[in-house]
Amino acid sequence: MKYVCRVSIRSCEDMKRTSSIYRYQTATNPYFGATIGRVCNRIANGHFMLNGQDIQVSRNFNNRHQLHGGFLGFDKMHWQVLEANGDGLTLQHCSPAGHEGYPGQVTATVKYTLTEDNCLHVRMQAKTTKTTIVNMTNHSYFNLAGHGAGREAMLEHSIMIKADQITETDSDSIPTGRLINVAGTLFDLNEPTQLGERLQQLLNGYDDNYCVKLNDNNMTTIARAYHQKSGRWLEIASNQPGVQFYTSNYMPDVNKGEIPLKGKEDAKYVKQGSFCLETQKYPDAVNHSNFPSIILNPNEQYNHDVIYKFGICRSGTSSCI
């Protein structure tokens, strides 16, 4: 059985999802709300060295690189229900050794918990039988005006991400290994920033890993989003050193005659009609020794926590971000 977790504010869904369970498993599904693994984001040339061994994983991105775990990543799997109750759900998936080219059998669990203070807590954990790499994420899409509100409403959002650097990438969005300071650039989101104004200048949108600074206890508020017309806001806290800010640039472009994706209640999902804030370690980290490590050994446990806190701004408040 496949479960979908939703969060509603004023009975309006803010998280995008498809109209059919089976559409989640198609190659064209843009990972709506998915748990991504074993490794989220990109691995250059689908290749890396691990303990002196040459590892080649599947290449499902431009026939050159791996993206989001390969052709049949965690997002395409039916997960086993370990526990389900009134406020939470725990799921498990066992990824066999060799799947998509990865060494070791990995057992991953994801626990979703809804709290009384309007939070969705997602805890991702994994163990392996052999040294491998793991870098999971949650790939939810948000539009605080409503899941089918479209591009115009998405551009009304203000965004803030607490990060002074991003990972530099090439034309295939593969990290070069360099970190770029964002101060004075269009990528500086340390202060509340109107998305509409930025995307007029950054026509291809955002698809960048922000290097966040974690507190000593690791769990850190890293990003906030606010939609003034509805009053809705979202705050994200995580224990991961990176967050991929993505403005749905690869969704159908109606200005080019492309057909929108069909969502729940016949909602139409289009280019730059939503945004993602995907907490993670840095992309292609296994190929860059200066990036936080994503190597997981048999005697270790992968731990990834992210909290999505939702709220509504009180009437008359000038800013909620």
mmCIF file with all atom_site columns, C-alpha atoms in Angstrom, residues 157-240:
data_model
loop_
_atom_site.group_PDB
_atom_site.id
_atom_site.type_symbol
_atom_site.label_atom_id
_atom_site.label_alt_id
_atom_site.label_comp_id
_atom_site.label_asym_id
_atom_site.label_entity_id
_atom_site.label_seq_id
_atom_site.pdbx_PDB_ins_code
_atom_site.Cartn_x
_atom_site.Cartn_y
_atom_site.Cartn_z
_atom_site.occupancy
_atom_site.B_iso_or_equiv
_atom_site.pdbx_formal_charge
_atom_site.auth_seq_id
_atom_site.auth_comp_id
_atom_site.auth_asym_id
_atom_site.auth_atom_id
_atom_site.pdbx_PDB_model_num
ATOM 1  C CA . HIS A 1 157 ? 6.346  34.437 -2.572  1.00 0.00 ? 157 HIS A CA 1
ATOM 2  C CA . SER A 1 158 ? 9.189  35.837 -0.513  1.00 0.00 ? 158 SER A CA 1
ATOM 3  C CA . ILE A 1 159 ? 12.083 33.456 0.179   1.00 0.00 ? 159 ILE A CA 1
ATOM 4  C CA . MET A 1 160 ? 14.921 33.534 2.693   1.00 0.00 ? 160 MET A CA 1
ATOM 5  C CA . ILE A 1 161 ? 17.755 30.977 2.863   1.00 0.00 ? 161 ILE A CA 1
ATOM 6  C CA . LYS A 1 162 ? 20.464 31.310 5.502   1.00 0.00 ? 162 LYS A CA 1
ATOM 7  C CA . ALA A 1 163 ? 23.565 30.602 3.450   1.00 0.00 ? 163 ALA A CA 1
ATOM 8  C CA . ASP A 1 164 ? 26.600 32.596 2.362   1.00 0.00 ? 164 ASP A CA 1
ATOM 9  C CA . GLN A 1 165 ? 27.749 30.192 -0.363  1.00 0.00 ? 165 GLN A CA 1
ATOM 10 C CA . ILE A 1 166 ? 26.457 27.903 -3.099  1.00 0.00 ? 166 ILE A CA 1
ATOM 11 C CA . THR A 1 167 ? 28.206 25.079 -4.919  1.00 0.00 ? 167 THR A CA 1
ATOM 12 C CA . GLU A 1 168 ? 29.398 26.178 -8.353  1.00 0.00 ? 168 GLU A CA 1
ATOM 13 C CA . THR A 1 169 ? 28.091 23.987 -11.196 1.00 0.00 ? 169 THR A CA 1
ATOM 14 C CA . ASP A 1 170 ? 28.729 23.474 -14.899 1.00 0.00 ? 170 ASP A CA 1
ATOM 15 C CA . SER A 1 171 ? 26.205 23.443 -17.758 1.00 0.00 ? 171 SER A CA 1
ATOM 16 C CA . ASP A 1 172 ? 24.982 19.977 -16.658 1.00 0.00 ? 172 ASP A CA 1
ATOM 17 C CA . SER A 1 173 ? 24.454 21.210 -13.080 1.00 0.00 ? 173 SER A CA 1
ATOM 18 C CA . ILE A 1 174 ? 27.443 19.137 -11.949 1.00 0.00 ? 174 ILE A CA 1
ATOM 19 C CA . PRO A 1 175 ? 29.484 20.706 -9.117  1.00 0.00 ? 175 PRO A CA 1
ATOM 20 C CA . THR A 1 176 ? 32.971 21.890 -10.034 1.00 0.00 ? 176 THR A CA 1
ATOM 21 C CA . GLY A 1 177 ? 34.164 21.544 -6.440  1.00 0.00 ? 177 GLY A CA 1
ATOM 22 C CA . ARG A 1 178 ? 34.288 25.303 -5.876  1.00 0.00 ? 178 ARG A CA 1
ATOM 23 C CA . LEU A 1 179 ? 32.076 27.208 -3.446  1.00 0.00 ? 179 LEU A CA 1
ATOM 24 C CA . ILE A 1 180 ? 30.858 30.640 -4.554  1.00 0.00 ? 180 ILE A CA 1
ATOM 25 C CA . ASN A 1 181 ? 30.105 33.518 -2.187  1.00 0.00 ? 181 ASN A CA 1
ATOM 26 C CA . VAL A 1 182 ? 26.572 34.799 -2.836  1.00 0.00 ? 182 VAL A CA 1
ATOM 27 C CA . ALA A 1 183 ? 26.968 38.299 -1.375  1.00 0.00 ? 183 ALA A CA 1
ATOM 28 C CA . GLY A 1 184 ? 26.019 40.932 -3.933  1.00 0.00 ? 184 GLY A CA 1
ATOM 29 C CA . THR A 1 185 ? 24.644 38.384 -6.420  1.00 0.00 ? 185 THR A CA 1
ATOM 30 C CA . LEU A 1 186 ? 21.174 37.219 -7.465  1.00 0.00 ? 186 LEU A CA 1
ATOM 31 C CA . PHE A 1 187 ? 21.795 34.091 -5.378  1.00 0.00 ? 187 PHE A CA 1
ATOM 32 C CA . ASP A 1 188 ? 21.951 35.999 -2.088  1.00 0.00 ? 188 ASP A CA 1
ATOM 33 C CA . LEU A 1 189 ? 18.745 35.097 -0.247  1.00 0.00 ? 189 LEU A CA 1
ATOM 34 C CA . ASN A 1 190 ? 19.877 35.856 3.293   1.00 0.00 ? 190 ASN A CA 1
ATOM 35 C CA . GLU A 1 191 ? 17.215 38.560 3.514   1.00 0.00 ? 191 GLU A CA 1
ATOM 36 C CA . PRO A 1 192 ? 13.555 38.110 2.493   1.00 0.00 ? 192 PRO A CA 1
ATOM 37 C CA . THR A 1 193 ? 13.533 38.258 -1.297  1.00 0.00 ? 193 THR A CA 1
ATOM 38 C CA . GLN A 1 194 ? 10.595 38.583 -3.688  1.00 0.00 ? 194 GLN A CA 1
ATOM 39 C CA . LEU A 1 195 ? 10.817 35.701 -6.130  1.00 0.00 ? 195 LEU A CA 1
ATOM 40 C CA . GLY A 1 196 ? 9.064  37.560 -8.926  1.00 0.00 ? 196 GLY A CA 1
ATOM 41 C CA . GLU A 1 197 ? 11.690 40.295 -8.961  1.00 0.00 ? 197 GLU A CA 1
ATOM 42 C CA . ARG A 1 198 ? 14.578 37.820 -8.980  1.00 0.00 ? 198 ARG A CA 1
ATOM 43 C CA . LEU A 1 199 ? 13.159 35.569 -11.689 1.00 0.00 ? 199 LEU A CA 1
ATOM 44 C CA . GLN A 1 200 ? 12.764 38.543 -14.003 1.00 0.00 ? 200 GLN A CA 1
ATOM 45 C CA . GLN A 1 201 ? 16.562 38.718 -13.920 1.00 0.00 ? 201 GLN A CA 1
ATOM 46 C CA . LEU A 1 202 ? 17.311 35.001 -13.509 1.00 0.00 ? 202 LEU A CA 1
ATOM 47 C CA . LEU A 1 203 ? 15.204 33.652 -16.362 1.00 0.00 ? 203 LEU A CA 1
ATOM 48 C CA . ASN A 1 204 ? 16.311 30.031 -15.967 1.00 0.00 ? 204 ASN A CA 1
ATOM 49 C CA . GLY A 1 205 ? 15.339 30.112 -12.309 1.00 0.00 ? 205 GLY A CA 1
ATOM 50 C CA . TYR A 1 206 ? 17.067 28.575 -9.314  1.00 0.00 ? 206 TYR A CA 1
ATOM 51 C CA . ASP A 1 207 ? 18.417 25.030 -9.127  1.00 0.00 ? 207 ASP A CA 1
ATOM 52 C CA . ASP A 1 208 ? 21.267 25.457 -6.695  1.00 0.00 ? 208 ASP A CA 1
ATOM 53 C CA . ASN A 1 209 ? 22.688 23.872 -3.567  1.00 0.00 ? 209 ASN A CA 1
ATOM 54 C CA . TYR A 1 210 ? 22.967 26.403 -0.751  1.00 0.00 ? 210 TYR A CA 1
ATOM 55 C CA . CYS A 1 211 ? 25.658 25.699 1.850   1.00 0.00 ? 211 CYS A CA 1
ATOM 56 C CA . VAL A 1 212 ? 23.935 26.402 5.154   1.00 0.00 ? 212 VAL A CA 1
ATOM 57 C CA . LYS A 1 213 ? 25.599 27.019 8.484   1.00 0.00 ? 213 LYS A CA 1
ATOM 58 C CA . LEU A 1 214 ? 24.377 24.553 11.098  1.00 0.00 ? 214 LEU A CA 1
ATOM 59 C CA . ASN A 1 215 ? 24.073 25.369 14.792  1.00 0.00 ? 215 ASN A CA 1
ATOM 60 C CA . ASP A 1 216 ? 26.148 23.417 17.292  1.00 0.00 ? 216 ASP A CA 1
ATOM 61 C CA . ASN A 1 217 ? 23.203 21.103 17.967  1.00 0.00 ? 217 ASN A CA 1
ATOM 62 C CA . ASN A 1 218 ? 22.872 20.616 14.183  1.00 0.00 ? 218 ASN A CA 1
ATOM 63 C CA . MET A 1 219 ? 19.078 21.148 13.945  1.00 0.00 ? 219 MET A CA 1
ATOM 64 C CA . THR A 1 220 ? 18.910 24.610 12.394  1.00 0.00 ? 220 THR A CA 1
ATOM 65 C CA . THR A 1 221 ? 16.267 26.805 10.820  1.00 0.00 ? 221 THR A CA 1
ATOM 66 C CA . ILE A 1 222 ? 17.636 27.200 7.308   1.00 0.00 ? 222 ILE A CA 1
ATOM 67 C CA . ALA A 1 223 ? 14.852 28.653 5.146   1.00 0.00 ? 223 ALA A CA 1
ATOM 68 C CA . ARG A 1 224 ? 11.548 30.503 5.232   1.00 0.00 ? 224 ARG A CA 1
ATOM 69 C CA . ALA A 1 225 ? 8.896  31.208 2.625   1.00 0.00 ? 225 ALA A CA 1
ATOM 70 C CA . TYR A 1 226 ? 5.928  33.577 2.834   1.00 0.00 ? 226 TYR A CA 1
ATOM 71 C CA . HIS A 1 227 ? 2.938  34.287 0.595   1.00 0.00 ? 227 HIS A CA 1
ATOM 72 C CA . GLN A 1 228 ? 1.540  37.642 1.666   1.00 0.00 ? 228 GLN A CA 1
ATOM 73 C CA . LYS A 1 229 ? -1.866 37.466 -0.060  1.00 0.00 ? 229 LYS A CA 1
ATOM 74 C CA . SER A 1 230 ? -2.844 34.245 1.701   1.00 0.00 ? 230 SER A CA 1
ATOM 75 C CA . GLY A 1 231 ? -0.829 34.970 4.833   1.00 0.00 ? 231 GLY A CA 1
ATOM 76 C CA . ARG A 1 232 ? 0.666  31.490 4.739   1.00 0.00 ? 232 ARG A CA 1
ATOM 77 C CA . TRP A 1 233 ? 4.274  30.847 5.699   1.00 0.00 ? 233 TRP A CA 1
ATOM 78 C CA . LEU A 1 234 ? 6.623  27.881 5.774   1.00 0.00 ? 234 LEU A CA 1
ATOM 79 C CA . GLU A 1 235 ? 9.746  27.452 7.894   1.00 0.00 ? 235 GLU A CA 1
ATOM 80 C CA . ILE A 1 236 ? 12.227 24.630 7.362   1.00 0.00 ? 236 ILE A CA 1
ATOM 81 C CA . ALA A 1 237 ? 14.721 23.280 9.897   1.00 0.00 ? 237 ALA A CA 1
ATOM 82 C CA . SER A 1 238 ? 17.251 20.544 9.187   1.00 0.00 ? 238 SER A CA 1
ATOM 83 C CA . ASN A 1 239 ? 20.449 18.881 10.357  1.00 0.00 ? 239 ASN A CA 1
ATOM 84 C CA . GLN A 1 240 ? 21.888 18.722 6.824   1.00 0.00 ? 240 GLN A CA 1
#
